[in-house]
Amino acid sequence: MLIPPSTGIAAFDKVVSGIRKGDNIVWQVDSIEDYQHYVTPYVNQALNDRRDIVYIRFARHPRLIPENSPVKTYELMPSKGFESFSKDVHNIITQHGLDAYYVFDCLSDLLIAWATDLMIGNFFMITCPYLYELDTIAYFALLRGKHSFKTIARIRDTTQLLLDVYDFEGDYYVHPLKVLNRYSPTMFLPHRDLGDKFAPITSSIDATRVLSHITERTASGPQRAMDYWDRLFIKAESLTNKSADSEQVKETVDELCRLMIGRDKRMLELAEKHLTLEDLINIKSRLIGSGFIGGKAVGMLVAQKILQKDKSFDWTNRLEPHDSFYIGSDVFYSYIVENGWWKLLMEQKTKEGYFNIAPQMKQNLLRGKFPDEIKERFTELIEYFGQSPIIVRSSSLLEDSFGNAFAGKYLSIFLVNQGGPNQRYQNFEEAVRKIFASTMNEDALSYRLQRGLDQLDEQMALLVQRVSGSYHENYFFPYLAGVGNSYNAFVWEPELDPQAGMIRLVFGLGTRAVDRVEDDYPQIIALDEPLKRPYSNTQDAVRFSQHKVDLLNLSENRQDTVDAPELLGKNNDIDTDMIANLDVETQRRIRESRMKGVQAWVITFKKLLSETDFVPTMQRLLKTLEKNYDYPVDIEFTTNFTSDGQMKINLVQCRPLQTKGIVTKVSMPKTIEPQKILFESFGRMMGGNISSPIKQIIYVEPQAYQDATLDVKYDVARLIGNLNRQIDSRENTPTIIIGPGRWGTTTPSLGVPVSFAEINKIAVMVEIAYEGGNLMPELSFGTHFFQDLVETDIFYAAIFPQMEKVIFNKERIYEMPNLLGEISPQNQKYEGIVRLCRPKSQLQIISDIKSQRVVCFLS
């Protein structure tokens, strides 16, 4: 005979016309003791009935079930984050399956870890339906008056039973507020708990006496309608007249940093040291939603504050103030919960679903709807910026932290922001969706998996910034933009000092500085020798220069790319001499051909670097940040000039620099027999000192690759990815990959278009310059691609076979058997393009950063 579910109090079961499978029962109480009063008989009854009963323990309040009880207890940590906590609960429910009984600690305690009613509501909305689906019975509690009306409404809409419990004059009263699909004439009246029976309060006098007393004890007024998050900041604002050194202010700063800044210990310490209570309140005033503002926003704000506090230099007149808004990380999870995709996200988090479910999840994220209150805040943001160009940037929890840069893994989207209000709003909302969806990009997933971050909370917050720049007729762009590193790991000559730092500088938007762009070369500037370049002759100076400019096209309402000489020739309001020099040889040929109005500009920044204080200012900025971070830093910046010629720097991003220096001594062989050398080069390498055996070579033949069709070139990229996945580990099978032009380009004519996830297991990457085509390496120091190489511990070398002292003996590769057909039979047809070789004798690669020499040879 089946035993019906019970609360353990038969009299109360009658009040609600019986407990049913799937019931989630929420007790709204004044104290944990009131909740305990009804938990104990429920647990005892479940044990007597031999139920599978589970206790979810996470709160600071006393245990509801003793430690020596036979009840299965799970101790969880809400401080790990909403996703991790919710996923743990989800997995426990899955494990126990049908007909289990549950007791949850008081949900109000989650405010200590999450600080928002919103996330408690989200947790209940994803957990309650799953429990209902599995025919469970579950007890939850809320402290009365601690939550906003909206949160209680969301819980009421989701649960099956919502009950008010009052402790009045020594007696307990239970008032059912919701009992799904059950009804009796007295069910929704307060009931006095008399132990053996529950008596409904039918007298208006008694009901008024009880409920009036409860109303007096319950928080009301404007704050009662607010989320707990907003109440925290009202409290913070009341402290702004107190000294920053007061304990109350310090404790509030620490609490707000813990709730807004993130969990990375070192970034949290930096924020607590440099951000004031007023700073945090100002951030809240520009925050849409609640939760963390994300790593990118934190890095930018902390760096700006560090410079503002540096009284040894007039940063106030050198820095362009940022104009930023933030979309809190809670919006991301609320977006998923409200659109009903949480269960799918949990499937994606499993080992089997990690990559397989991601495409479906990505498509969902691109089509979801936002709650009305978020849409209203989005509208206010668009109205604030008007028609000024803005950029919507990813700012995830794990991004830009110590050890994890996530460089280029998530989207950032420029919005030219032209057109009517509706069009501008739709473009903005679409940009937010695209960045949310980029959390499911294969490169991002592979990065997280490889670095052991795949099971951590990775909420996507957003940073929305006014684009730094000026109007130039129909275009908008900054004069200069770039990447700066306080440590220069790419010192191409021995006399360059790595500690001096470097910048990667472009004219126009900084996209050409952070990405590997088609057939274009930003200027790599060593800050101790700003006019020195990794090439020597004038011809190379022209070739390895910036030929295109990224900018915002106002008339077309889109990001655009134009020819640099054309732009410099047309815009009289640009100080061309600061940016470029005339190519004398090309200019002579232009005169001889009698072409009028054409000028051959070459972007060199020579005047900027030699006749202004740009270089010492940038070096000072980088070193100031490095000193305060106690770690090398990587920044993104723009530079503009006022009407009177004053330089203004806008620091848009700062993060710890993932780099390697001279970490170990290496012993270069004094002599190597020439016939044993695979390649030898000087300079043009990244990755510090190495001395490593190589057990496998993947080689792409330049001529065969160049002659291949476009489809075949893409097939070759996928083939490389397949071979990469078969590498068990970098330690067991150290692999060198050698190919023409640029690995990871988006343009197959410039190199092999692999994604980083398709080369992330290799040990050494080599790019070969092939004179027979347009297949040239790109010295990518400072780009997102570079960050990937360094973080993944991949050594990089660019080989220019035509240069003096450079050796590349590809014959050594052709002396080895091609194992491609054996290892990957389905790709045997590409043996003429791709060679997979395993040297029979020892192949060794050694690099020495001091001599700037790298050699790979058979020993």
PDB file of C-alpha atoms in Angstrom, residues 374-536:
ATOM      1  CA  ILE A 374      15.891  45.964 -18.222  1.00  0.00           C
ATOM      2  CA  LYS A 375      14.579  47.229 -21.556  1.00  0.00           C
ATOM      3  CA  GLU A 376      13.638  50.494 -19.860  1.00  0.00           C
ATOM      4  CA  ARG A 377      17.180  50.904 -18.526  1.00  0.00           C
ATOM      5  CA  PHE A 378      18.603  50.084 -21.972  1.00  0.00           C
ATOM      6  CA  THR A 379      16.411  52.864 -23.386  1.00  0.00           C
ATOM      7  CA  GLU A 380      17.716  55.336 -20.799  1.00  0.00           C
ATOM      8  CA  LEU A 381      21.290  54.411 -21.745  1.00  0.00           C
ATOM      9  CA  ILE A 382      20.622  54.957 -25.458  1.00  0.00           C
ATOM     10  CA  GLU A 383      18.966  58.298 -24.694  1.00  0.00           C
ATOM     11  CA  TYR A 384      21.985  59.345 -22.621  1.00  0.00           C
ATOM     12  CA  PHE A 385      24.516  58.698 -25.392  1.00  0.00           C
ATOM     13  CA  GLY A 386      22.224  60.098 -28.093  1.00  0.00           C
ATOM     14  CA  GLN A 387      23.918  59.672 -31.476  1.00  0.00           C
ATOM     15  CA  SER A 388      27.455  59.485 -30.101  1.00  0.00           C
ATOM     16  CA  PRO A 389      29.245  56.270 -31.157  1.00  0.00           C
ATOM     17  CA  ILE A 390      29.514  53.690 -28.389  1.00  0.00           C
ATOM     18  CA  ILE A 391      31.216  50.339 -27.911  1.00  0.00           C
ATOM     19  CA  VAL A 392      29.604  47.429 -26.088  1.00  0.00           C
ATOM     20  CA  ARG A 393      32.371  45.298 -24.587  1.00  0.00           C
ATOM     21  CA  SER A 394      32.401  41.905 -22.928  1.00  0.00           C
ATOM     22  CA  SER A 395      33.362  42.068 -19.254  1.00  0.00           C
ATOM     23  CA  SER A 396      32.936  38.555 -17.925  1.00  0.00           C
ATOM     24  CA  LEU A 397      33.697  37.427 -14.372  1.00  0.00           C
ATOM     25  CA  LEU A 398      36.870  35.580 -15.333  1.00  0.00           C
ATOM     26  CA  GLU A 399      38.083  38.057 -17.945  1.00  0.00           C
ATOM     27  CA  ASP A 400      41.238  40.174 -17.456  1.00  0.00           C
ATOM     28  CA  SER A 401      42.161  38.545 -14.150  1.00  0.00           C
ATOM     29  CA  PHE A 402      45.544  37.370 -12.925  1.00  0.00           C
ATOM     30  CA  GLY A 403      46.307  34.301 -15.009  1.00  0.00           C
ATOM     31  CA  ASN A 404      43.304  34.464 -17.375  1.00  0.00           C
ATOM     32  CA  ALA A 405      43.125  37.241 -19.943  1.00  0.00           C
ATOM     33  CA  PHE A 406      40.461  35.737 -22.255  1.00  0.00           C
ATOM     34  CA  ALA A 407      41.995  38.008 -24.903  1.00  0.00           C
ATOM     35  CA  GLY A 408      39.689  38.173 -27.901  1.00  0.00           C
ATOM     36  CA  LYS A 409      37.575  35.222 -26.748  1.00  0.00           C
ATOM     37  CA  TYR A 410      34.388  37.237 -26.381  1.00  0.00           C
ATOM     38  CA  LEU A 411      32.937  39.919 -28.625  1.00  0.00           C
ATOM     39  CA  SER A 412      33.153  43.671 -28.348  1.00  0.00           C
ATOM     40  CA  ILE A 413      30.912  45.549 -30.765  1.00  0.00           C
ATOM     41  CA  PHE A 414      31.172  49.115 -32.043  1.00  0.00           C
ATOM     42  CA  LEU A 415      27.832  50.841 -32.568  1.00  0.00           C
ATOM     43  CA  VAL A 416      28.001  53.931 -34.781  1.00  0.00           C
ATOM     44  CA  ASN A 417      24.670  54.771 -33.149  1.00  0.00           C
ATOM     45  CA  GLN A 418      23.091  56.741 -35.991  1.00  0.00           C
ATOM     46  CA  GLY A 419      19.403  56.764 -36.901  1.00  0.00           C
ATOM     47  CA  GLY A 420      16.224  57.146 -34.891  1.00  0.00           C
ATOM     48  CA  PRO A 421      15.742  56.040 -31.273  1.00  0.00           C
ATOM     49  CA  ASN A 422      14.071  52.733 -32.193  1.00  0.00           C
ATOM     50  CA  GLN A 423      16.826  51.752 -34.610  1.00  0.00           C
ATOM     51  CA  ARG A 424      19.551  52.678 -32.121  1.00  0.00           C
ATOM     52  CA  TYR A 425      17.789  50.693 -29.394  1.00  0.00           C
ATOM     53  CA  GLN A 426      17.384  47.603 -31.592  1.00  0.00           C
ATOM     54  CA  ASN A 427      21.054  47.732 -32.607  1.00  0.00           C
ATOM     55  CA  PHE A 428      22.078  47.962 -28.962  1.00  0.00           C
ATOM     56  CA  GLU A 429      19.895  45.062 -27.835  1.00  0.00           C
ATOM     57  CA  GLU A 430      21.227  42.939 -30.698  1.00  0.00           C
ATOM     58  CA  ALA A 431      24.799  43.746 -29.652  1.00  0.00           C
ATOM     59  CA  VAL A 432      24.072  42.631 -26.079  1.00  0.00           C
ATOM     60  CA  ARG A 433      22.630  39.338 -27.340  1.00  0.00           C
ATOM     61  CA  LYS A 434      25.642  38.712 -29.587  1.00  0.00           C
ATOM     62  CA  ILE A 435      28.078  39.226 -26.723  1.00  0.00           C
ATOM     63  CA  PHE A 436      26.033  36.959 -24.457  1.00  0.00           C
ATOM     64  CA  ALA A 437      26.076  34.348 -27.244  1.00  0.00           C
ATOM     65  CA  SER A 438      29.860  34.646 -27.602  1.00  0.00           C
ATOM     66  CA  THR A 439      30.179  32.774 -24.274  1.00  0.00           C
ATOM     67  CA  MET A 440      29.339  29.696 -26.371  1.00  0.00           C
ATOM     68  CA  ASN A 441      32.020  30.299 -29.032  1.00  0.00           C
ATOM     69  CA  GLU A 442      34.234  27.246 -29.555  1.00  0.00           C
ATOM     70  CA  ASP A 443      37.418  29.230 -28.876  1.00  0.00           C
ATOM     71  CA  ALA A 444      36.026  30.518 -25.572  1.00  0.00           C
ATOM     72  CA  LEU A 445      34.850  27.051 -24.532  1.00  0.00           C
ATOM     73  CA  SER A 446      38.206  25.490 -25.449  1.00  0.00           C
ATOM     74  CA  TYR A 447      40.056  28.203 -23.536  1.00  0.00           C
ATOM     75  CA  ARG A 448      37.994  27.623 -20.394  1.00  0.00           C
ATOM     76  CA  LEU A 449      38.304  23.850 -20.674  1.00  0.00           C
ATOM     77  CA  GLN A 450      42.059  23.930 -21.224  1.00  0.00           C
ATOM     78  CA  ARG A 451      42.595  26.212 -18.220  1.00  0.00           C
ATOM     79  CA  GLY A 452      40.325  24.242 -15.882  1.00  0.00           C
ATOM     80  CA  LEU A 453      37.666  26.965 -15.805  1.00  0.00           C
ATOM     81  CA  ASP A 454      34.866  25.068 -17.543  1.00  0.00           C
ATOM     82  CA  GLN A 455      32.869  24.424 -14.344  1.00  0.00           C
ATOM     83  CA  LEU A 456      33.304  27.879 -12.789  1.00  0.00           C
ATOM     84  CA  ASP A 457      30.773  30.694 -12.897  1.00  0.00           C
ATOM     85  CA  GLU A 458      31.382  32.679 -16.065  1.00  0.00           C
ATOM     86  CA  GLN A 459      28.658  35.295 -15.987  1.00  0.00           C
ATOM     87  CA  MET A 460      28.842  37.852 -18.766  1.00  0.00           C
ATOM     88  CA  ALA A 461      28.713  41.438 -17.563  1.00  0.00           C
ATOM     89  CA  LEU A 462      29.062  44.245 -20.111  1.00  0.00           C
ATOM     90  CA  LEU A 463      30.969  47.511 -20.267  1.00  0.00           C
ATOM     91  CA  VAL A 464      29.367  50.196 -22.448  1.00  0.00           C
ATOM     92  CA  GLN A 465      31.666  53.106 -23.308  1.00  0.00           C
ATOM     93  CA  ARG A 466      31.500  56.270 -25.351  1.00  0.00           C
ATOM     94  CA  VAL A 467      33.953  55.761 -28.203  1.00  0.00           C
ATOM     95  CA  SER A 468      37.006  57.967 -27.843  1.00  0.00           C
ATOM     96  CA  GLY A 469      37.701  59.996 -30.977  1.00  0.00           C
ATOM     97  CA  SER A 470      36.701  62.927 -33.167  1.00  0.00           C
ATOM     98  CA  TYR A 471      34.445  63.648 -36.118  1.00  0.00           C
ATOM     99  CA  HIS A 472      36.226  63.984 -39.467  1.00  0.00           C
ATOM    100  CA  GLU A 473      33.556  64.770 -42.058  1.00  0.00           C
ATOM    101  CA  ASN A 474      31.595  61.501 -42.398  1.00  0.00           C
ATOM    102  CA  TYR A 475      34.012  59.510 -40.257  1.00  0.00           C
ATOM    103  CA  PHE A 476      34.629  59.129 -36.539  1.00  0.00           C
ATOM    104  CA  PHE A 477      37.877  57.748 -35.112  1.00  0.00           C
ATOM    105  CA  PRO A 478      40.671  58.447 -32.625  1.00  0.00           C
ATOM    106  CA  TYR A 479      44.004  59.798 -33.855  1.00  0.00           C
ATOM    107  CA  LEU A 480      45.891  56.926 -32.281  1.00  0.00           C
ATOM    108  CA  ALA A 481      45.000  53.667 -30.625  1.00  0.00           C
ATOM    109  CA  GLY A 482      46.972  50.727 -29.446  1.00  0.00           C
ATOM    110  CA  VAL A 483      48.141  48.163 -26.976  1.00  0.00           C
ATOM    111  CA  GLY A 484      50.807  48.841 -24.362  1.00  0.00           C
ATOM    112  CA  ASN A 485      52.806  46.303 -22.369  1.00  0.00           C
ATOM    113  CA  SER A 486      54.988  47.265 -19.431  1.00  0.00           C
ATOM    114  CA  TYR A 487      57.252  44.307 -20.254  1.00  0.00           C
ATOM    115  CA  ASN A 488      58.546  43.756 -23.799  1.00  0.00           C
ATOM    116  CA  ALA A 489      58.867  40.023 -24.438  1.00  0.00           C
ATOM    117  CA  PHE A 490      59.540  40.689 -28.120  1.00  0.00           C
ATOM    118  CA  VAL A 491      63.019  42.232 -28.030  1.00  0.00           C
ATOM    119  CA  TRP A 492      64.333  41.627 -31.524  1.00  0.00           C
ATOM    120  CA  GLU A 493      67.817  42.945 -30.801  1.00  0.00           C
ATOM    121  CA  PRO A 494      70.039  42.180 -27.788  1.00  0.00           C
ATOM    122  CA  GLU A 495      70.442  45.839 -26.785  1.00  0.00           C
ATOM    123  CA  LEU A 496      66.689  46.337 -26.272  1.00  0.00           C
ATOM    124  CA  ASP A 497      65.589  46.243 -22.629  1.00  0.00           C
ATOM    125  CA  PRO A 498      62.506  44.062 -21.972  1.00  0.00           C
ATOM    126  CA  GLN A 499      61.754  46.067 -18.820  1.00  0.00           C
ATOM    127  CA  ALA A 500      61.285  49.261 -20.860  1.00  0.00           C
ATOM    128  CA  GLY A 501      57.983  48.040 -22.291  1.00  0.00           C
ATOM    129  CA  MET A 502      56.466  48.357 -25.736  1.00  0.00           C
ATOM    130  CA  ILE A 503      53.409  49.592 -27.584  1.00  0.00           C
ATOM    131  CA  ARG A 504      51.651  48.391 -30.716  1.00  0.00           C
ATOM    132  CA  LEU A 505      50.322  51.550 -32.337  1.00  0.00           C
ATOM    133  CA  VAL A 506      47.813  52.265 -35.110  1.00  0.00           C
ATOM    134  CA  PHE A 507      46.098  55.226 -36.693  1.00  0.00           C
ATOM    135  CA  GLY A 508      42.307  55.013 -36.188  1.00  0.00           C
ATOM    136  CA  LEU A 509      40.353  52.460 -34.187  1.00  0.00           C
ATOM    137  CA  GLY A 510      42.382  50.038 -32.089  1.00  0.00           C
ATOM    138  CA  THR A 511      40.922  46.943 -33.777  1.00  0.00           C
ATOM    139  CA  ARG A 512      43.978  46.790 -36.032  1.00  0.00           C
ATOM    140  CA  ALA A 513      46.232  46.754 -32.966  1.00  0.00           C
ATOM    141  CA  VAL A 514      44.565  43.874 -31.118  1.00  0.00           C
ATOM    142  CA  ASP A 515      43.749  41.628 -34.089  1.00  0.00           C
ATOM    143  CA  ARG A 516      45.856  40.006 -36.795  1.00  0.00           C
ATOM    144  CA  VAL A 517      44.610  41.991 -39.759  1.00  0.00           C
ATOM    145  CA  GLU A 518      44.815  41.290 -43.461  1.00  0.00           C
ATOM    146  CA  ASP A 519      48.097  42.313 -45.097  1.00  0.00           C
ATOM    147  CA  ASP A 520      48.684  45.125 -42.623  1.00  0.00           C
ATOM    148  CA  TYR A 521      51.316  45.879 -40.008  1.00  0.00           C
ATOM    149  CA  PRO A 522      50.805  48.148 -36.999  1.00  0.00           C
ATOM    150  CA  GLN A 523      53.964  49.757 -35.638  1.00  0.00           C
ATOM    151  CA  ILE A 524      55.719  47.790 -32.888  1.00  0.00           C
ATOM    152  CA  ILE A 525      57.557  50.311 -30.729  1.00  0.00           C
ATOM    153  CA  ALA A 526      60.124  49.458 -28.080  1.00  0.00           C
ATOM    154  CA  LEU A 527      59.822  52.302 -25.580  1.00  0.00           C
ATOM    155  CA  ASP A 528      63.571  52.442 -24.906  1.00  0.00           C
ATOM    156  CA  GLU A 529      64.328  52.745 -28.667  1.00  0.00           C
ATOM    157  CA  PRO A 530      61.089  54.097 -30.192  1.00  0.00           C
ATOM    158  CA  LEU A 531      62.520  54.672 -33.684  1.00  0.00           C
ATOM    159  CA  LYS A 532      64.131  51.232 -33.974  1.00  0.00           C
ATOM    160  CA  ARG A 533      62.215  48.684 -36.040  1.00  0.00           C
ATOM    161  CA  PRO A 534      62.521  44.916 -36.631  1.00  0.00           C
ATOM    162  CA  TYR A 535      63.609  45.709 -40.228  1.00  0.00           C
ATOM    163  CA  SER A 536      66.356  47.848 -41.689  1.00  0.00           C
TER     164      SER A 536
END
